[in-house]
PDB file of C-alpha atoms in Angstrom:
ATOM      1  CA  MET A   1     246.453 309.724 105.416  1.00  0.00           C
ATOM      2  CA  SER A   2     243.445 306.888 104.925  1.00  0.00           C
ATOM      3  CA  SER A   3     241.073 310.228 103.408  1.00  0.00           C
ATOM      4  CA  ASN A   4     242.973 311.533 100.875  1.00  0.00           C
ATOM      5  CA  ASN A   5     242.762 308.211  98.827  1.00  0.00           C
ATOM      6  CA  PRO A   6     239.507 307.088  97.601  1.00  0.00           C
ATOM      7  CA  ALA A   7     236.652 303.792  99.822  1.00  0.00           C
ATOM      8  CA  PRO A   8     237.468 300.813  96.767  1.00  0.00           C
ATOM      9  CA  ALA A   9     233.686 301.256  96.775  1.00  0.00           C
ATOM     10  CA  GLU A  10     233.734 304.439  94.602  1.00  0.00           C
ATOM     11  CA  GLN A  11     237.206 303.013  92.443  1.00  0.00           C
ATOM     12  CA  ALA A  12     234.175 300.161  90.869  1.00  0.00           C
ATOM     13  CA  ALA A  13     231.252 302.528  90.729  1.00  0.00           C
ATOM     14  CA  ASP A  14     233.945 304.922  88.736  1.00  0.00           C
ATOM     15  CA  SER A  15     235.160 302.554  87.513  1.00  0.00           C
ATOM     16  CA  SER A  16     231.245 300.301  86.523  1.00  0.00           C
ATOM     17  CA  SER A  17     230.070 304.475  84.747  1.00  0.00           C
ATOM     18  CA  THR A  18     232.289 304.228  82.074  1.00  0.00           C
ATOM     19  CA  PRO A  19     232.636 300.924  80.377  1.00  0.00           C
ATOM     20  CA  GLU A  20     234.473 299.745  77.439  1.00  0.00           C
ATOM     21  CA  ALA A  21     234.016 299.749  73.993  1.00  0.00           C
ATOM     22  CA  VAL A  22     232.875 297.214  72.804  1.00  0.00           C
ATOM     23  CA  THR A  23     234.291 296.080  68.870  1.00  0.00           C
ATOM     24  CA  PRO A  24     232.129 294.923  66.447  1.00  0.00           C
ATOM     25  CA  VAL A  25     232.999 292.049  64.175  1.00  0.00           C
ATOM     26  CA  ALA A  26     232.951 292.899  61.125  1.00  0.00           C
ATOM     27  CA  GLY A  27     231.610 290.682  58.300  1.00  0.00           C
ATOM     28  CA  PRO A  28     229.042 291.238  55.119  1.00  0.00           C
ATOM     29  CA  PRO A  29     225.460 292.465  56.341  1.00  0.00           C
ATOM     30  CA  ALA A  30     223.286 289.070  55.535  1.00  0.00           C
ATOM     31  CA  ALA A  31     220.957 291.391  53.646  1.00  0.00           C
ATOM     32  CA  GLN A  32     223.334 292.221  50.468  1.00  0.00           C
ATOM     33  CA  VAL A  33     224.012 288.929  49.032  1.00  0.00           C
ATOM     34  CA  PRO A  34     220.237 289.428  48.277  1.00  0.00           C
ATOM     35  CA  SER A  35     219.774 292.827  46.178  1.00  0.00           C
ATOM     36  CA  ALA A  36     222.871 291.823  44.371  1.00  0.00           C
ATOM     37  CA  ASP A  37     220.631 289.435  43.611  1.00  0.00           C
ATOM     38  CA  LYS A  38     217.426 291.166  43.210  1.00  0.00           C
ATOM     39  CA  SER A  39     219.924 293.511  40.146  1.00  0.00           C
ATOM     40  CA  VAL A  40     220.956 290.616  38.626  1.00  0.00           C
ATOM     41  CA  GLU A  41     217.467 289.417  37.886  1.00  0.00           C
ATOM     42  CA  THR A  42     215.691 293.256  36.643  1.00  0.00           C
ATOM     43  CA  SER A  43     218.651 294.439  34.807  1.00  0.00           C
ATOM     44  CA  ALA A  44     217.819 290.214  32.937  1.00  0.00           C
ATOM     45  CA  GLN A  45     214.947 290.664  32.758  1.00  0.00           C
ATOM     46  CA  SER A  46     214.509 293.989  31.137  1.00  0.00           C
ATOM     47  CA  PRO A  47     212.356 295.212  28.017  1.00  0.00           C
ATOM     48  CA  ALA A  48     215.331 295.022  25.836  1.00  0.00           C
ATOM     49  CA  ALA A  49     217.134 291.737  27.711  1.00  0.00           C
ATOM     50  CA  THR A  50     213.538 290.177  26.943  1.00  0.00           C
ATOM     51  CA  ALA A  51     213.764 291.529  22.805  1.00  0.00           C
ATOM     52  CA  ALA A  52     216.901 290.354  22.832  1.00  0.00           C
ATOM     53  CA  ARG A  53     215.546 286.597  24.559  1.00  0.00           C
ATOM     54  CA  LEU A  54     212.582 286.404  22.371  1.00  0.00           C
ATOM     55  CA  ALA A  55     214.598 287.911  18.771  1.00  0.00           C
ATOM     56  CA  GLU A  56     217.274 283.703  20.156  1.00  0.00           C
ATOM     57  CA  LEU A  57     214.125 282.138  20.426  1.00  0.00           C
ATOM     58  CA  PHE A  58     210.794 282.812  18.005  1.00  0.00           C
ATOM     59  CA  PRO A  59     213.164 285.079  14.862  1.00  0.00           C
ATOM     60  CA  ALA A  60     210.448 284.097  12.528  1.00  0.00           C
ATOM     61  CA  LEU A  61     208.286 286.824  14.330  1.00  0.00           C
ATOM     62  CA  PHE A  62     210.773 288.919  16.509  1.00  0.00           C
ATOM     63  CA  LYS A  63     213.646 289.876  14.328  1.00  0.00           C
ATOM     64  CA  GLY A  64     213.716 291.903  11.715  1.00  0.00           C
ATOM     65  CA  GLN A  65     210.413 294.985  11.331  1.00  0.00           C
ATOM     66  CA  PRO A  66     207.811 294.207  13.291  1.00  0.00           C
ATOM     67  CA  LYS A  67     204.653 292.485  12.256  1.00  0.00           C
ATOM     68  CA  PRO A  68     201.060 291.885  13.980  1.00  0.00           C
ATOM     69  CA  LEU A  69     201.492 289.891  16.594  1.00  0.00           C
ATOM     70  CA  LYS A  70     198.846 286.835  16.929  1.00  0.00           C
ATOM     71  CA  LEU A  71     196.365 287.253  19.347  1.00  0.00           C
ATOM     72  CA  ARG A  72     197.593 286.163  23.252  1.00  0.00           C
ATOM     73  CA  ILE A  73     200.856 285.337  21.952  1.00  0.00           C
ATOM     74  CA  GLN A  74     202.020 285.975  25.552  1.00  0.00           C
ATOM     75  CA  VAL A  75     200.126 282.027  26.414  1.00  0.00           C
ATOM     76  CA  ASP A  76     201.933 280.896  23.280  1.00  0.00           C
ATOM     77  CA  ILE A  77     205.299 281.853  24.673  1.00  0.00           C
ATOM     78  CA  GLN A  78     204.619 280.541  27.940  1.00  0.00           C
ATOM     79  CA  GLU A  79     204.387 277.160  26.572  1.00  0.00           C
ATOM     80  CA  ARG A  80     207.194 277.041  23.559  1.00  0.00           C
ATOM     81  CA  ALA A  81     209.507 278.473  26.424  1.00  0.00           C
ATOM     82  CA  PRO A  82     208.502 277.010  29.560  1.00  0.00           C
ATOM     83  CA  GLY A  83     209.795 279.087  32.676  1.00  0.00           C
ATOM     84  CA  GLU A  84     211.694 281.734  30.641  1.00  0.00           C
ATOM     85  CA  PHE A  85     210.053 285.163  30.862  1.00  0.00           C
ATOM     86  CA  SER A  86     207.538 285.294  34.268  1.00  0.00           C
ATOM     87  CA  LYS A  87     203.694 287.324  32.705  1.00  0.00           C
ATOM     88  CA  GLN A  88     204.894 290.674  34.214  1.00  0.00           C
ATOM     89  CA  THR A  89     208.114 290.411  32.427  1.00  0.00           C
ATOM     90  CA  LEU A  90     206.608 290.450  29.204  1.00  0.00           C
ATOM     91  CA  SER A  91     203.545 292.226  29.996  1.00  0.00           C
ATOM     92  CA  ALA A  92     206.194 295.479  30.479  1.00  0.00           C
ATOM     93  CA  PHE A  93     207.709 294.352  26.590  1.00  0.00           C
ATOM     94  CA  PHE A  94     204.460 294.069  24.608  1.00  0.00           C
ATOM     95  CA  ARG A  95     203.515 297.557  26.163  1.00  0.00           C
ATOM     96  CA  ARG A  96     206.710 299.133  24.887  1.00  0.00           C
ATOM     97  CA  TYR A  97     206.840 296.772  21.583  1.00  0.00           C
ATOM     98  CA  THR A  98     203.089 297.660  20.423  1.00  0.00           C
ATOM     99  CA  GLY A  99     202.788 301.013  21.205  1.00  0.00           C
ATOM    100  CA  ALA A 100     206.001 301.785  19.416  1.00  0.00           C
ATOM    101  CA  THR A 101     205.460 303.070  16.394  1.00  0.00           C
ATOM    102  CA  SER A 102     206.888 301.157  13.861  1.00  0.00           C
ATOM    103  CA  TYR A 103     204.837 298.339  14.916  1.00  0.00           C
ATOM    104  CA  LEU A 104     201.569 301.100  14.978  1.00  0.00           C
ATOM    105  CA  ILE A 105     202.465 302.079  11.179  1.00  0.00           C
ATOM    106  CA  ALA A 106     202.537 297.409  10.154  1.00  0.00           C
ATOM    107  CA  VAL A 107     198.852 297.001  11.810  1.00  0.00           C
ATOM    108  CA  SER A 108     197.531 300.458  10.211  1.00  0.00           C
ATOM    109  CA  LYS A 109     199.072 299.330   6.401  1.00  0.00           C
ATOM    110  CA  GLY A 110     199.043 295.229   7.186  1.00  0.00           C
ATOM    111  CA  THR A 111     195.927 292.781   6.814  1.00  0.00           C
ATOM    112  CA  GLN A 112     197.293 288.857   8.617  1.00  0.00           C
ATOM    113  CA  ARG A 113     198.417 288.903  11.905  1.00  0.00           C
ATOM    114  CA  PHE A 114     201.684 286.311  13.033  1.00  0.00           C
ATOM    115  CA  ASP A 115     202.646 283.241  14.550  1.00  0.00           C
ATOM    116  CA  LEU A 116     205.811 282.300  16.751  1.00  0.00           C
ATOM    117  CA  ASP A 117     206.924 281.269  13.699  1.00  0.00           C
ATOM    118  CA  GLY A 118     206.497 284.343  11.682  1.00  0.00           C
ATOM    119  CA  GLN A 119     203.054 282.609  10.413  1.00  0.00           C
ATOM    120  CA  PRO A 120     199.634 284.087   8.535  1.00  0.00           C
ATOM    121  CA  ALA A 121     197.487 283.792  12.520  1.00  0.00           C
ATOM    122  CA  GLY A 122     194.288 285.980  11.293  1.00  0.00           C
ATOM    123  CA  GLU A 123     193.424 289.094   9.936  1.00  0.00           C
ATOM    124  CA  LEU A 124     193.775 291.773  10.962  1.00  0.00           C
ATOM    125  CA  THR A 125     190.239 294.123  11.078  1.00  0.00           C
ATOM    126  CA  GLU A 126     189.492 297.086  10.019  1.00  0.00           C
ATOM    127  CA  GLU A 127     188.689 298.270  13.900  1.00  0.00           C
ATOM    128  CA  HIS A 128     192.467 297.395  15.472  1.00  0.00           C
ATOM    129  CA  ARG A 129     194.058 299.469  12.038  1.00  0.00           C
ATOM    130  CA  LYS A 130     191.381 302.495  12.072  1.00  0.00           C
ATOM    131  CA  VAL A 131     192.688 302.252  15.933  1.00  0.00           C
ATOM    132  CA  ALA A 132     196.409 302.015  14.871  1.00  0.00           C
ATOM    133  CA  SER A 133     196.077 305.220  11.887  1.00  0.00           C
ATOM    134  CA  ASP A 134     194.638 307.248  14.695  1.00  0.00           C
ATOM    135  CA  GLU A 135     197.055 307.011  16.666  1.00  0.00           C
ATOM    136  CA  LEU A 136     199.208 307.337  13.928  1.00  0.00           C
ATOM    137  CA  THR A 137     197.513 310.155  12.869  1.00  0.00           C
ATOM    138  CA  ARG A 138     197.500 312.283  16.779  1.00  0.00           C
ATOM    139  CA  ARG A 139     201.489 311.574  17.390  1.00  0.00           C
ATOM    140  CA  ARG A 140     202.544 313.397  13.269  1.00  0.00           C
ATOM    141  CA  ALA A 141     200.270 316.157  15.185  1.00  0.00           C
ATOM    142  CA  ASN A 142     201.841 316.432  18.190  1.00  0.00           C
ATOM    143  CA  ALA A 143     205.282 316.528  16.329  1.00  0.00           C
ATOM    144  CA  ASN A 144     204.732 318.925  14.172  1.00  0.00           C
ATOM    145  CA  ALA A 145     202.937 321.112  16.550  1.00  0.00           C
ATOM    146  CA  LYS A 146     206.098 321.131  18.552  1.00  0.00           C
ATOM    147  CA  ARG A 147     208.578 322.079  15.767  1.00  0.00           C
ATOM    148  CA  GLU A 148     206.148 324.346  14.554  1.00  0.00           C
ATOM    149  CA  GLN A 149     206.902 326.001  18.345  1.00  0.00           C
ATOM    150  CA  GLU A 150     210.139 325.192  18.537  1.00  0.00           C
ATOM    151  CA  GLN A 151     211.171 327.002  15.064  1.00  0.00           C
ATOM    152  CA  THR A 152     209.160 329.779  16.815  1.00  0.00           C
ATOM    153  CA  GLU A 153     210.878 329.899  19.859  1.00  0.00           C
ATOM    154  CA  ARG A 154     213.980 329.810  18.038  1.00  0.00           C
ATOM    155  CA  ARG A 155     212.315 333.439  15.783  1.00  0.00           C
ATOM    156  CA  GLN A 156     211.598 335.014  19.201  1.00  0.00           C
ATOM    157  CA  ARG A 157     215.294 334.530  20.448  1.00  0.00           C
ATOM    158  CA  ALA A 158     216.483 335.841  17.074  1.00  0.00           C
ATOM    159  CA  SER A 159     214.675 339.084  16.924  1.00  0.00           C
ATOM    160  CA  LEU A 160     215.715 339.422  20.748  1.00  0.00           C
ATOM    161  CA  LEU A 161     219.771 339.312  20.186  1.00  0.00           C
ATOM    162  CA  ARG A 162     219.112 341.487  17.026  1.00  0.00           C
ATOM    163  CA  ASP A 163     216.957 344.075  19.036  1.00  0.00           C
ATOM    164  CA  PHE A 164     219.832 343.463  21.599  1.00  0.00           C
ATOM    165  CA  GLU A 165     222.168 344.218  19.642  1.00  0.00           C
ATOM    166  CA  ILE A 166     221.353 347.798  18.650  1.00  0.00           C
ATOM    167  CA  THR A 167     218.854 348.687  22.596  1.00  0.00           C
ATOM    168  CA  LYS A 168     220.112 351.881  24.369  1.00  0.00           C
ATOM    169  CA  LEU A 169     217.550 350.730  27.105  1.00  0.00           C
ATOM    170  CA  THR A 170     219.448 349.186  29.892  1.00  0.00           C
ATOM    171  CA  THR A 171     219.388 345.582  30.752  1.00  0.00           C
ATOM    172  CA  ALA A 172     216.947 345.316  33.899  1.00  0.00           C
ATOM    173  CA  ASN A 173     214.545 348.274  30.964  1.00  0.00           C
ATOM    174  CA  PHE A 174     215.384 345.766  27.799  1.00  0.00           C
ATOM    175  CA  CYS A 175     213.709 343.001  30.274  1.00  0.00           C
ATOM    176  CA  ALA A 176     211.040 344.688  31.684  1.00  0.00           C
ATOM    177  CA  LEU A 177     210.088 345.574  27.182  1.00  0.00           C
ATOM    178  CA  LYS A 178     210.599 342.194  26.205  1.00  0.00           C
ATOM    179  CA  GLY A 179     208.997 340.683  29.337  1.00  0.00           C
ATOM    180  CA  ILE A 180     211.214 338.499  30.296  1.00  0.00           C
ATOM    181  CA  ALA A 181     213.839 338.118  33.775  1.00  0.00           C
ATOM    182  CA  PRO A 182     217.063 339.433  33.682  1.00  0.00           C
ATOM    183  CA  GLU A 183     217.952 336.346  35.322  1.00  0.00           C
ATOM    184  CA  SER A 184     217.681 334.730  31.635  1.00  0.00           C
ATOM    185  CA  LEU A 185     218.816 337.119  30.295  1.00  0.00           C
ATOM    186  CA  ASP A 186     222.690 336.298  29.586  1.00  0.00           C
ATOM    187  CA  GLY A 187     220.989 332.955  28.333  1.00  0.00           C
ATOM    188  CA  LEU A 188     218.895 333.436  25.853  1.00  0.00           C
ATOM    189  CA  LEU A 189     221.085 335.528  24.015  1.00  0.00           C
ATOM    190  CA  ALA A 190     223.918 332.192  24.026  1.00  0.00           C
ATOM    191  CA  GLN A 191     221.205 330.232  23.072  1.00  0.00           C
ATOM    192  CA  ALA A 192     219.947 332.442  20.111  1.00  0.00           C
ATOM    193  CA  ARG A 193     223.898 333.134  18.997  1.00  0.00           C
ATOM    194  CA  ALA A 194     224.815 330.344  19.060  1.00  0.00           C
ATOM    195  CA  GLU A 195     221.510 329.599  17.040  1.00  0.00           C
ATOM    196  CA  ALA A 196     222.661 331.358  14.571  1.00  0.00           C
ATOM    197  CA  LEU A 197     226.046 330.070  14.046  1.00  0.00           C
ATOM    198  CA  GLU A 198     224.800 327.195  13.015  1.00  0.00           C
ATOM    199  CA  ASP A 199     222.808 328.365  10.541  1.00  0.00           C
ATOM    200  CA  ALA A 200     225.137 330.273   9.291  1.00  0.00           C
ATOM    201  CA  GLN A 201     227.184 326.639   9.341  1.00  0.00           C
ATOM    202  CA  ARG A 202     225.089 324.616   6.730  1.00  0.00           C
ATOM    203  CA  PRO A 203     224.738 324.866   3.116  1.00  0.00           C
ATOM    204  CA  ARG A 204     222.314 325.934   1.665  1.00  0.00           C
ATOM    205  CA  HIS A 205     220.431 324.426  -1.782  1.00  0.00           C
ATOM    206  CA  PRO A 206     221.351 326.504  -4.602  1.00  0.00           C
ATOM    207  CA  GLU A 207     217.572 326.887  -6.032  1.00  0.00           C
ATOM    208  CA  GLN A 208     217.331 328.624  -2.352  1.00  0.00           C
ATOM    209  CA  ARG A 209     219.871 330.999  -2.854  1.00  0.00           C
ATOM    210  CA  HIS A 210     219.356 331.509  -6.759  1.00  0.00           C
ATOM    211  CA  GLY A 211     215.764 330.869  -7.279  1.00  0.00           C
ATOM    212  CA  ARG A 212     214.883 327.597  -9.861  1.00  0.00           C
ATOM    213  CA  GLY A 213     217.241 326.840 -12.820  1.00  0.00           C
ATOM    214  CA  GLY A 214     219.622 329.121 -10.853  1.00  0.00           C
ATOM    215  CA  GLU A 215     218.068 331.949 -12.297  1.00  0.00           C
ATOM    216  CA  ARG A 216     217.531 335.059 -10.205  1.00  0.00           C
ATOM    217  CA  GLY A 217     214.038 337.054 -10.622  1.00  0.00           C
ATOM    218  CA  PRO A 218     213.735 340.609 -10.648  1.00  0.00           C
ATOM    219  CA  ARG A 219     215.052 342.185  -7.561  1.00  0.00           C
ATOM    220  CA  ARG A 220     212.819 345.098  -4.991  1.00  0.00           C
ATOM    221  CA  ASP A 221     215.414 347.100  -4.637  1.00  0.00           C
ATOM    222  CA  GLY A 222     215.365 348.226  -8.569  1.00  0.00           C
ATOM    223  CA  GLN A 223     218.764 347.119  -8.971  1.00  0.00           C
ATOM    224  CA  GLN A 224     219.241 346.364 -12.949  1.00  0.00           C
ATOM    225  CA  GLY A 225     220.745 343.411 -14.283  1.00  0.00           C
ATOM    226  CA  PRO A 226     223.969 342.767 -16.370  1.00  0.00           C
ATOM    227  CA  SER A 227     221.692 343.669 -19.124  1.00  0.00           C
ATOM    228  CA  GLY A 228     221.154 347.927 -18.341  1.00  0.00           C
ATOM    229  CA  GLY A 229     217.560 346.513 -16.915  1.00  0.00           C
ATOM    230  CA  ARG A 230     215.866 344.477 -13.914  1.00  0.00           C
ATOM    231  CA  GLU A 231     217.075 341.260 -14.378  1.00  0.00           C
ATOM    232  CA  GLY A 232     214.557 339.042 -16.039  1.00  0.00           C
ATOM    233  CA  GLU A 233     213.223 342.071 -18.314  1.00  0.00           C
ATOM    234  CA  GLN A 234     214.207 341.793 -22.035  1.00  0.00           C
ATOM    235  CA  PRO A 235     217.127 345.078 -22.744  1.00  0.00           C
ATOM    236  CA  ARG A 236     215.268 347.597 -24.152  1.00  0.00           C
ATOM    237  CA  HIS A 237     215.531 350.156 -26.677  1.00  0.00           C
ATOM    238  CA  GLY A 238     219.153 352.269 -25.612  1.00  0.00           C
ATOM    239  CA  ARG A 239     222.593 350.364 -24.985  1.00  0.00           C
ATOM    240  CA  ARG A 240     222.836 346.587 -25.114  1.00  0.00           C
ATOM    241  CA  ALA A 241     224.664 344.811 -22.761  1.00  0.00           C
ATOM    242  CA  ASP A 242     228.105 344.788 -24.431  1.00  0.00           C
ATOM    243  CA  GLY A 243     227.442 348.341 -23.928  1.00  0.00           C
ATOM    244  CA  HIS A 244     226.363 350.235 -27.723  1.00  0.00           C
ATOM    245  CA  PRO A 245     224.181 351.938 -28.678  1.00  0.00           C
ATOM    246  CA  GLN A 246     220.941 349.797 -29.719  1.00  0.00           C
ATOM    247  CA  GLN A 247     219.257 350.300 -33.125  1.00  0.00           C
ATOM    248  CA  ALA A 248     215.043 350.427 -33.329  1.00  0.00           C
ATOM    249  CA  ARG A 249     213.680 347.960 -34.952  1.00  0.00           C
ATOM    250  CA  ARG A 250     212.247 348.711 -38.074  1.00  0.00           C
ATOM    251  CA  GLY A 251     209.659 347.189 -40.027  1.00  0.00           C
ATOM    252  CA  PRO A 252     210.240 345.230 -43.797  1.00  0.00           C
ATOM    253  CA  GLN A 253     211.541 347.642 -46.196  1.00  0.00           C
ATOM    254  CA  ARG A 254     210.693 348.240 -49.819  1.00  0.00           C
ATOM    255  CA  PRO A 255     213.813 346.355 -52.056  1.00  0.00           C
ATOM    256  CA  GLU A 256     216.210 349.860 -53.258  1.00  0.00           C
ATOM    257  CA  GLY A 257     216.084 350.492 -56.882  1.00  0.00           C
ATOM    258  CA  PRO A 258     218.950 352.080 -58.293  1.00  0.00           C
ATOM    259  CA  GLY A 259     220.905 355.100 -56.880  1.00  0.00           C
ATOM    260  CA  GLU A 260     218.063 354.948 -53.460  1.00  0.00           C
ATOM    261  CA  SER A 261     220.269 354.936 -50.260  1.00  0.00           C
ATOM    262  CA  ARG A 262     219.142 352.835 -47.009  1.00  0.00           C
ATOM    263  CA  ARG A 263     219.231 355.883 -45.413  1.00  0.00           C
ATOM    264  CA  ASP A 264     217.259 358.425 -46.944  1.00  0.00           C
ATOM    265  CA  SER A 265     214.175 358.716 -45.081  1.00  0.00           C
ATOM    266  CA  PRO A 266     210.463 358.744 -46.118  1.00  0.00           C
ATOM    267  CA  ARG A 267     210.236 362.326 -46.032  1.00  0.00           C
ATOM    268  CA  GLU A 268     212.924 362.847 -48.068  1.00  0.00           C
ATOM    269  CA  SER A 269     211.602 360.347 -50.369  1.00  0.00           C
ATOM    270  CA  ALA A 270     208.483 362.314 -50.559  1.00  0.00           C
ATOM    271  CA  GLY A 271     209.916 365.658 -51.574  1.00  0.00           C
ATOM    272  CA  ARG A 272     212.080 364.520 -54.508  1.00  0.00           C
ATOM    273  CA  PRO A 273     210.555 363.879 -58.028  1.00  0.00           C
ATOM    274  CA  PRO A 274     209.154 360.758 -59.752  1.00  0.00           C
ATOM    275  CA  ARG A 275     211.681 358.707 -61.068  1.00  0.00           C
ATOM    276  CA  ARG A 276     211.473 357.910 -64.922  1.00  0.00           C
ATOM    277  CA  PRO A 277     210.989 354.744 -65.266  1.00  0.00           C
TER     278      PRO A 277
END
């Protein structure tokens, strides 16, 4: 009977081979608190927050339209507001501030720089004005090129939609003819339909519909205007605008004598004998 029961050593080995799971004590990790503080610090030192704080401390310079800044303005800020901003925070803010288009316009048109109190603090050199003006010219050129590219692509999508609506080709052959991927066709057509709807809903200026002054010029299709001829032309001999026959203009007529009639033509007058006085 003793051979059927396991030995105590075997029981201990079996129990030691499967140890009990230990439940760890729940608690907040120590690294979570510093990360929360770091996120708050980062948000407080963002360029937007820095701009708001500078506007509160130095409204004469940082409120309203941008003004050309005094050179080494960061040193003045550190002296007037010690410990308020770090060097990295001010550097990040001024990179964005001085690179804005509104600031470049102020520099290109200005003659003076200004300190934290909004007082003149040095003249702007011609070199600095030229640098700002050249940058504005470059940005305008890029904006115009981008606008023209967008308009060209818009016209191409409109042409694609018109061709697709009248084509008898299969979708695969149509895409091959236009040189576009079949999977992008639906998106291009949907965008073209949306743009066509925008164009139809956009109000037009009266000058665009009827020309200057609301008057229409001659039509290219040869249709006649209300005067019986082409629009923009003077009425010719024939019928007047009201539909009645129009008589040809006559030159100056001599006064009628006794017995003469307006209906006498020059030939009839020439065949008669001269009248006695």
